Coordinates of C-alpha atoms and ligand atoms in Angstrom, one line a residue:
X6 CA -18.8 -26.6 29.4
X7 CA -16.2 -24.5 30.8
X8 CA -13.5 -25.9 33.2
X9 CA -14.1 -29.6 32.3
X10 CA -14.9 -29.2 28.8
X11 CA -12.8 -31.1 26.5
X12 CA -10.0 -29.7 23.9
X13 CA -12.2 -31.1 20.8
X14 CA -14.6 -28.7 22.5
X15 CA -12.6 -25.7 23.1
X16 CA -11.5 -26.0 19.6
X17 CA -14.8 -26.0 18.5
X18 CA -15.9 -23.0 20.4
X19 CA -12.8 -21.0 19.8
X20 CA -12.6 -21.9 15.6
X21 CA -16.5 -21.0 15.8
X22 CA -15.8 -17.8 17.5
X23 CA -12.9 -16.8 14.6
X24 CA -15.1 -17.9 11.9
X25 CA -17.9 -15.1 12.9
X26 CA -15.2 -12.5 13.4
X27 CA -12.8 -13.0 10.6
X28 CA -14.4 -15.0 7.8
X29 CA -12.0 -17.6 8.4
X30 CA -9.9 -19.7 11.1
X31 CA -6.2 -19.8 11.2
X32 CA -4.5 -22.5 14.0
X33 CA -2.9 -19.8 15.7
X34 CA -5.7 -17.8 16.2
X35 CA -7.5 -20.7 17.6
X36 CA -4.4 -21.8 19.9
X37 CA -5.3 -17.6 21.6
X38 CA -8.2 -18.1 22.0
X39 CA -8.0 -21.5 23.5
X40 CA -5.9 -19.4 26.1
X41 CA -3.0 -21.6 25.4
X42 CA -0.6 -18.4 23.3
X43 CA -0.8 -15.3 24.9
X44 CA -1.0 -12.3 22.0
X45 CA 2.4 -10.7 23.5
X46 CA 4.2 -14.4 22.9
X47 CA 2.4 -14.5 19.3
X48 CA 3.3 -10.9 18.2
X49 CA 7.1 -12.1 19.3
X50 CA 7.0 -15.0 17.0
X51 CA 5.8 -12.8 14.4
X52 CA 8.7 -10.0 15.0
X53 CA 10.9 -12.6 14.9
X54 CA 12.3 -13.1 18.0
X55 CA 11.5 -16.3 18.8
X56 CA 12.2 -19.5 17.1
X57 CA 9.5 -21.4 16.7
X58 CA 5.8 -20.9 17.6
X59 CA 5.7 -24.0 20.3
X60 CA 8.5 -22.4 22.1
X61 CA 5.8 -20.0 23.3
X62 CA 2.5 -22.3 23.8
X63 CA 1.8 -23.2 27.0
X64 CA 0.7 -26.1 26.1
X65 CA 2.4 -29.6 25.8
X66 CA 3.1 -31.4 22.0
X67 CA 0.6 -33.9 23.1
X68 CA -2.6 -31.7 23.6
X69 CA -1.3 -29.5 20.7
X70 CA -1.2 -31.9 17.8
X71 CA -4.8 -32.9 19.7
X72 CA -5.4 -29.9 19.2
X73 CA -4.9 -29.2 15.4
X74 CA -6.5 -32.9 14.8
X75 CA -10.2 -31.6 16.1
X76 CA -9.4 -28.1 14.5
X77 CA -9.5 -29.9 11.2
X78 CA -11.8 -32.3 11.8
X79 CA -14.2 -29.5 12.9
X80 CA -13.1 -27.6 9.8
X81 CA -14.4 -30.4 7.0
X82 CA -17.2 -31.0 8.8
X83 CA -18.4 -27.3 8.7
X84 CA -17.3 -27.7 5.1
X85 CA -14.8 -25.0 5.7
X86 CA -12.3 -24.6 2.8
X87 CA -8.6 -25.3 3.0
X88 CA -6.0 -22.6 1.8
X89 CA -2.3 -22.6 2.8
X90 CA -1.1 -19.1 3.5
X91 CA 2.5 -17.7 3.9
X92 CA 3.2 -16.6 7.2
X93 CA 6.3 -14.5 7.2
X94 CA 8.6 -12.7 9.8
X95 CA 8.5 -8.9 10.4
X96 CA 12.2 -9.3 9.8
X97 CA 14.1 -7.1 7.3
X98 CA 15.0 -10.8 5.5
X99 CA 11.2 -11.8 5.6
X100 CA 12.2 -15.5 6.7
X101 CA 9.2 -17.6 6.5
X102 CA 7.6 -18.4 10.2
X103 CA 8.2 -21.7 11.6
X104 CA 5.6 -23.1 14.0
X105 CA 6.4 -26.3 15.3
X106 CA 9.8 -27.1 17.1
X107 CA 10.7 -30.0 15.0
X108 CA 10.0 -28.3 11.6
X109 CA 8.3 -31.4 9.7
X110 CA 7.0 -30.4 7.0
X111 CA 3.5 -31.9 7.1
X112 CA 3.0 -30.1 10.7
X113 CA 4.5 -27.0 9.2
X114 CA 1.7 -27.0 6.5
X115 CA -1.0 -27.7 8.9
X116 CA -0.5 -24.6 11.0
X117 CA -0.2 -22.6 7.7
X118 CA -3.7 -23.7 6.5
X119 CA -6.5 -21.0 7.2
X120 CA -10.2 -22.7 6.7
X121 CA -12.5 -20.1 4.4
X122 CA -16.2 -20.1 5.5
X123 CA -18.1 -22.7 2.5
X124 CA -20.4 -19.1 1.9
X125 CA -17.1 -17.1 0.8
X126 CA -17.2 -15.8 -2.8
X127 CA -14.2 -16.5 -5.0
X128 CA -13.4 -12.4 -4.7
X129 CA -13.8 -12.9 -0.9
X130 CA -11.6 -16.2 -0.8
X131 CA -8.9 -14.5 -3.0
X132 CA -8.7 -11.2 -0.6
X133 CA -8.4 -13.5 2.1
X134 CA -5.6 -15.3 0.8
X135 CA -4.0 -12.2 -0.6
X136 CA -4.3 -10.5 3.0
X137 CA -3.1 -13.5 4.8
X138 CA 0.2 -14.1 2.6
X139 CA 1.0 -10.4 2.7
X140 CA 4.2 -9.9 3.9
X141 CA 4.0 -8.0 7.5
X142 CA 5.5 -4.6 8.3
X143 CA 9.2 -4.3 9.2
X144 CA 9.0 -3.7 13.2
X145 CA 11.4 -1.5 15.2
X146 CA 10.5 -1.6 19.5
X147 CA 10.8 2.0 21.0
X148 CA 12.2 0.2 24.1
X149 CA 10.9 0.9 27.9
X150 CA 14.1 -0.2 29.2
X151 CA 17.9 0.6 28.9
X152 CA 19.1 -2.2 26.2
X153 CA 22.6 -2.0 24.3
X154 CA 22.9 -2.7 21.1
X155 CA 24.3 -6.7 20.1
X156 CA 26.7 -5.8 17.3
X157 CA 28.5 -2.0 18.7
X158 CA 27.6 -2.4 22.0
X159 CA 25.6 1.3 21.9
X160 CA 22.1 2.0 22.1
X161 CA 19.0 4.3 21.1
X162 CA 16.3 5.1 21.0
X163 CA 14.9 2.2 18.9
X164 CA 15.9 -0.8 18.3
X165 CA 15.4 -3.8 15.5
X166 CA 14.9 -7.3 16.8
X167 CA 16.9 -9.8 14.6
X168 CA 17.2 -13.3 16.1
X169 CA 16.6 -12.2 19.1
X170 CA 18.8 -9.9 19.3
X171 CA 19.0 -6.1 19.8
X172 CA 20.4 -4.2 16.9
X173 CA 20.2 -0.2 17.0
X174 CA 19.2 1.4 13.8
X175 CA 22.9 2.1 12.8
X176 CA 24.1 -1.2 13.1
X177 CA 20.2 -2.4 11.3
X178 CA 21.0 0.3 8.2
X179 CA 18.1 2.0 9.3
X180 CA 19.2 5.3 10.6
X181 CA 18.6 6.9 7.4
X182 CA 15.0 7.2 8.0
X183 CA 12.8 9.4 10.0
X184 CA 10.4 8.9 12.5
X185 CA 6.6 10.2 11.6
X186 CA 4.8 9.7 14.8
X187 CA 0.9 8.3 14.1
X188 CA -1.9 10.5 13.5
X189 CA -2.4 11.4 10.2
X190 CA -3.6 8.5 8.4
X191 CA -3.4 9.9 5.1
X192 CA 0.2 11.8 5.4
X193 CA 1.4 8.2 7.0
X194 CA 0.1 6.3 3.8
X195 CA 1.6 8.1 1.4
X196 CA 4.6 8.7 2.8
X197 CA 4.7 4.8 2.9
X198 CA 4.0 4.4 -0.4
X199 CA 6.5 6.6 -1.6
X200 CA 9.1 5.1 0.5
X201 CA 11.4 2.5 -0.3
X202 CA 12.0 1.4 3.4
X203 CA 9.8 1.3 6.1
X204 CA 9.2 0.4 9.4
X205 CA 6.1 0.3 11.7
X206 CA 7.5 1.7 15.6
X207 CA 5.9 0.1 18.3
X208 CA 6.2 0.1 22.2
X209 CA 4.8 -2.4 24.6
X210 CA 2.2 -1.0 27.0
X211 CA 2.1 -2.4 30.3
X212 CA -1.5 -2.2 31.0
X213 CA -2.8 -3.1 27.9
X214 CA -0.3 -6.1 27.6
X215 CA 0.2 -5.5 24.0
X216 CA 2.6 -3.7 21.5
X217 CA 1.0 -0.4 20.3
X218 CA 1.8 1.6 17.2
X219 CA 4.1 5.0 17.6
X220 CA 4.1 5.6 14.3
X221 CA 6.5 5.0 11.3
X222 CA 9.8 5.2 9.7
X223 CA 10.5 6.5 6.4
X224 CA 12.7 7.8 3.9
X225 CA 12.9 11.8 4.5
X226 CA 12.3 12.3 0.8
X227 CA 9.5 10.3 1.2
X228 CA 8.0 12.5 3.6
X229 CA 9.1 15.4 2.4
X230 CA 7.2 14.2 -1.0
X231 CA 4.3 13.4 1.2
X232 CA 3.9 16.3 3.4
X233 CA 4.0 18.2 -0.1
X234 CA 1.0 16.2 -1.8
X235 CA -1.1 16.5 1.6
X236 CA -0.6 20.4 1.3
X237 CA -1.5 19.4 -2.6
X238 CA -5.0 18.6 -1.8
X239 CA -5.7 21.3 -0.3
X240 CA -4.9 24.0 -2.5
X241 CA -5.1 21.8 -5.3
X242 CA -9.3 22.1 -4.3
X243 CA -8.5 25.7 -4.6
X244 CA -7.0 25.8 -8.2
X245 CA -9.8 23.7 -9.5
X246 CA -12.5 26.2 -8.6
X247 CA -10.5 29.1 -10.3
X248 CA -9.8 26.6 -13.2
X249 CA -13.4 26.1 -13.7
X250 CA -14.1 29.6 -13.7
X251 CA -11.7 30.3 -16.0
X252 CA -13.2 27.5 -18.5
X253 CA -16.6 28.8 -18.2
X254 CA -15.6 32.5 -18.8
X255 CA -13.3 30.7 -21.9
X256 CA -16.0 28.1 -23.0
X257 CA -18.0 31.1 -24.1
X258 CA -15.7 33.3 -25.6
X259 CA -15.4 33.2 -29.8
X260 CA -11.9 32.4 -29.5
X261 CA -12.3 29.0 -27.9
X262 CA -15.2 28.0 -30.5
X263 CA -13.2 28.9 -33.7
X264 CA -10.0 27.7 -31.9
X265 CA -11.5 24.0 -31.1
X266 CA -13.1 24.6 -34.9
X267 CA -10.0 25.0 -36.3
X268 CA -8.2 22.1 -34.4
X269 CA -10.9 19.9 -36.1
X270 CA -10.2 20.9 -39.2
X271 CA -6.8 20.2 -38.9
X272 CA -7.2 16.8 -37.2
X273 CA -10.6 15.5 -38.2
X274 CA -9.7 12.4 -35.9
X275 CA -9.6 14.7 -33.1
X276 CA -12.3 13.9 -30.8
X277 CA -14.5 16.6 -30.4
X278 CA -14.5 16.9 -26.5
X279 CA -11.1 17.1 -27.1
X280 CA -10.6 19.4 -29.4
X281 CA -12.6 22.1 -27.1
X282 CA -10.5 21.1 -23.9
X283 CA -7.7 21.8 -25.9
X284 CA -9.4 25.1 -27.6
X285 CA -10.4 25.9 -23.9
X286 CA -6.9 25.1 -22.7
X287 CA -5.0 27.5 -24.6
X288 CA -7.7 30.3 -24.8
X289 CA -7.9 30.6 -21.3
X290 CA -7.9 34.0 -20.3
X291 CA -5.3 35.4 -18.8
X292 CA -3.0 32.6 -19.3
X293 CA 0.6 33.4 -21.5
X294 CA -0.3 30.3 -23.6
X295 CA 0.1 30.5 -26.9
X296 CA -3.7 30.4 -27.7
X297 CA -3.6 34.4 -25.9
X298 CA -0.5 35.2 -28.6
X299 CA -1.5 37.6 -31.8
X300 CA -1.0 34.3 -34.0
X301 CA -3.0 32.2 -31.9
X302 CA -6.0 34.9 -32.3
X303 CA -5.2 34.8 -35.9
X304 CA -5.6 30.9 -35.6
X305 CA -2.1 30.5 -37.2
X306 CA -2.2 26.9 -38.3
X307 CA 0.9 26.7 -36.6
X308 CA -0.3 28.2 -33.6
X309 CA -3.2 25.9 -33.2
X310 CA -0.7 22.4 -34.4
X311 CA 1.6 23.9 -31.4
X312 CA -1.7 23.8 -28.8
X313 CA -2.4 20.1 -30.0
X314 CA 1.1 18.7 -29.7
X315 CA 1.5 20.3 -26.6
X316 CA -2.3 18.5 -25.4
X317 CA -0.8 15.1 -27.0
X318 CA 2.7 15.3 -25.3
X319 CA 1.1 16.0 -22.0
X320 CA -2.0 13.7 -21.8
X321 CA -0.9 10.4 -24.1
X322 CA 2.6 10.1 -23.5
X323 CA 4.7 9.4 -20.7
X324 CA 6.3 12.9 -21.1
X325 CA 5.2 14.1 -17.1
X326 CA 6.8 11.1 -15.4
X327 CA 10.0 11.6 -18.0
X328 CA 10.3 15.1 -16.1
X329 CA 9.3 13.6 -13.0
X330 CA 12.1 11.2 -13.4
X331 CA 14.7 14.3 -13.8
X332 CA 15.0 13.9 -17.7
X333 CA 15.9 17.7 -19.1
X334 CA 13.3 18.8 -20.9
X335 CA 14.9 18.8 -24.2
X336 CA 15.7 14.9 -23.9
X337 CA 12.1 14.3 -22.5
X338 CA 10.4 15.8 -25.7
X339 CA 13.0 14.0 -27.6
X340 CA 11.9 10.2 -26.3
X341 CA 8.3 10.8 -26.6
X342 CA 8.5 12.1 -29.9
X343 CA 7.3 9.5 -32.0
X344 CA 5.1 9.1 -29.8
X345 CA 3.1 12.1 -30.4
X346 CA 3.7 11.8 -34.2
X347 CA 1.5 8.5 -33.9
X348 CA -1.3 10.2 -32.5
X349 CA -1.2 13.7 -34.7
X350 CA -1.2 11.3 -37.9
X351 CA -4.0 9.3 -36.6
X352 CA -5.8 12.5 -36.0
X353 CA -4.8 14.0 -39.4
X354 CA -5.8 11.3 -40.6
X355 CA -8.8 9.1 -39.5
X356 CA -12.2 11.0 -39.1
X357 CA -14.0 10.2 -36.6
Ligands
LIG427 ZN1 24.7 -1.0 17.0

């Protein structure tokens, strides 16, 4: 094989070689590994910076469209399945990709067809399709030379390619957000998440001959939010060892017992796992709830009806993410109101 080998044959060995590694075989994987797209040229099509795809083959039409004929043929033969997949720019407008230089729409559709391995199972096929048409991370280039910006004329530190184009952040609405260098998987996730805008920051490394990830943009809140549920974890561990501790010492105490008793009288529908939390809840040593009060000891009807709508409101109504939200508490408690009503009447009412 090798030198003289033809394209149907480097097709066939490249397509092969995807299939093993990915599950699948998309065109323009093939078209790397054929040698014929370099992955700095491909990763610039993706960003958005250049045209078309064929711009950036080094290959003529002629072998190309050779090319995808014996990919496909190879494809049914294997028994591969077809499945069209969105390819979209790492642009802030998303623009679908376009491949070939004149655009036509049944050449277009070829290079968008990934072929799923026959042996795939339908959950298998559907993550594949889900993870190819997923839209791809906003990129911003910390650049390695001096560049000035195409719309001010200033510069930066980073920069957004759009058509081709240099844009600092200013100019790309993007200098709101902060930079969170890579490194903590977990902090970078969820500040993600919480984000509305992001962007992945990369920088071209010489040596390696590909663009490398620096780390993200996001919105300061976001981070800020983040960094604070990160720390969360941690002491959030340490709370649940003294909450357990204080169940245990309140799970045995008379108090709780008569308390979740007395709950179930009150609201025979009242799952009984539930009524204890609750009775547990509010017993809990130590604690200013109202379970602790003199009325609460004297299993004041009222007392223990306070506990319960307080368990409902919390647990079975959207009264948490109300607060969240920044609703004053009063309004809050006034929205889900009804809400709790429902379930105390279903609990007064229907024994379980
Ligand atoms: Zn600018």
């Amino acid at each position: 094989m090798g030198r003289g080998s033809s394209i149907e044959e480097r097709v066939a060995r490249a397509a092969e070689a995807a299939l093993q590694e990915h599950g699948y075989v998309a065109p323009v994987d093939v078209l790397v590994r054929m040698g014929w797209l370099q992955p700095v040229h491909r990763d610039h099509w993706r960003q958005g910076r250049v045209r078309d795809l064929e711009q950036v083959v080094e290959a003529g039409p002629g072998k190309v469209s050779t090319a995808m004929r014996a990919l496909q043929r190879w494809a049914r033969e294997e028994g591969l399945q077809p499945t069209e997949t969105d390819h979209l720019a790492g642009t802030r407008d998303r623009r679908g990709l376009q491949f070939s230089a004149g655009g036509a729409a049944a050449v277009e559709r070829e290079y968008r067809t990934h072929w799923i391995a026959p042996t795939a199972s339908g959950a298998e096929r559907a993550r594949l399709r889900e993870r190819g048409n997923r839209a791809p991370d906003l990129v911003v280039v910390s650049p390695l030379r001096d560049w000035t910006c195409a719309a001010c004329g200033g510069t930066g530190h980073l920069l957004l390619m759009e058509d081709d184009a240099p844009l600092c952040l200013v100019c790309a609405d993007l200098d709101h957000l902060t930079f969170l260098p890579a490194g903590d998987a977990a902090l970078t996730r969820r500040a993600r998440r919480a984000s509305r805008l992001s962007a992945v920051v990369v920088r071209f490394s010489r040596s390696r001959q590909r663009y490398e990830r620096q780390g993200v943009l996001v919105e300061e809140r976001a981070l800020v939010e983040a960094e604070a549920s990160c720390l969360a974890d941690e002491e959030a561990r340490g709370r649940r060892r003294d909450r357990d501790a204080e169940r245990r010492r309140a799970a045995d105490s008379r108090l709780a017992e008569q308390m979740a008793a007395e709950v179930r009288r009150l609201f025979p529908g009242c799952p009984a796992e539930r009524a204890a939390a609750i009775a547990e809840h509010t017993a809990a040593r130590g604690s200013g709830r109202i379970g602790r009060t003199a009325a609460g000891r004297r299993l004041d009807e009222h007392a223990v009806e306070l506990a319960v709508v307080a368990s409902v409101r919390h647990r079975d109504t959207d009264y948490d993410a109300l607060l969240m939200a920044g609703l004053p508490r009063d309004e809050a408690r006034a929205r889900v109101r009804a809400a709790v009503d429902a379930v105390l009447d279903h609990w007064r009412t229907v024994p379980r």
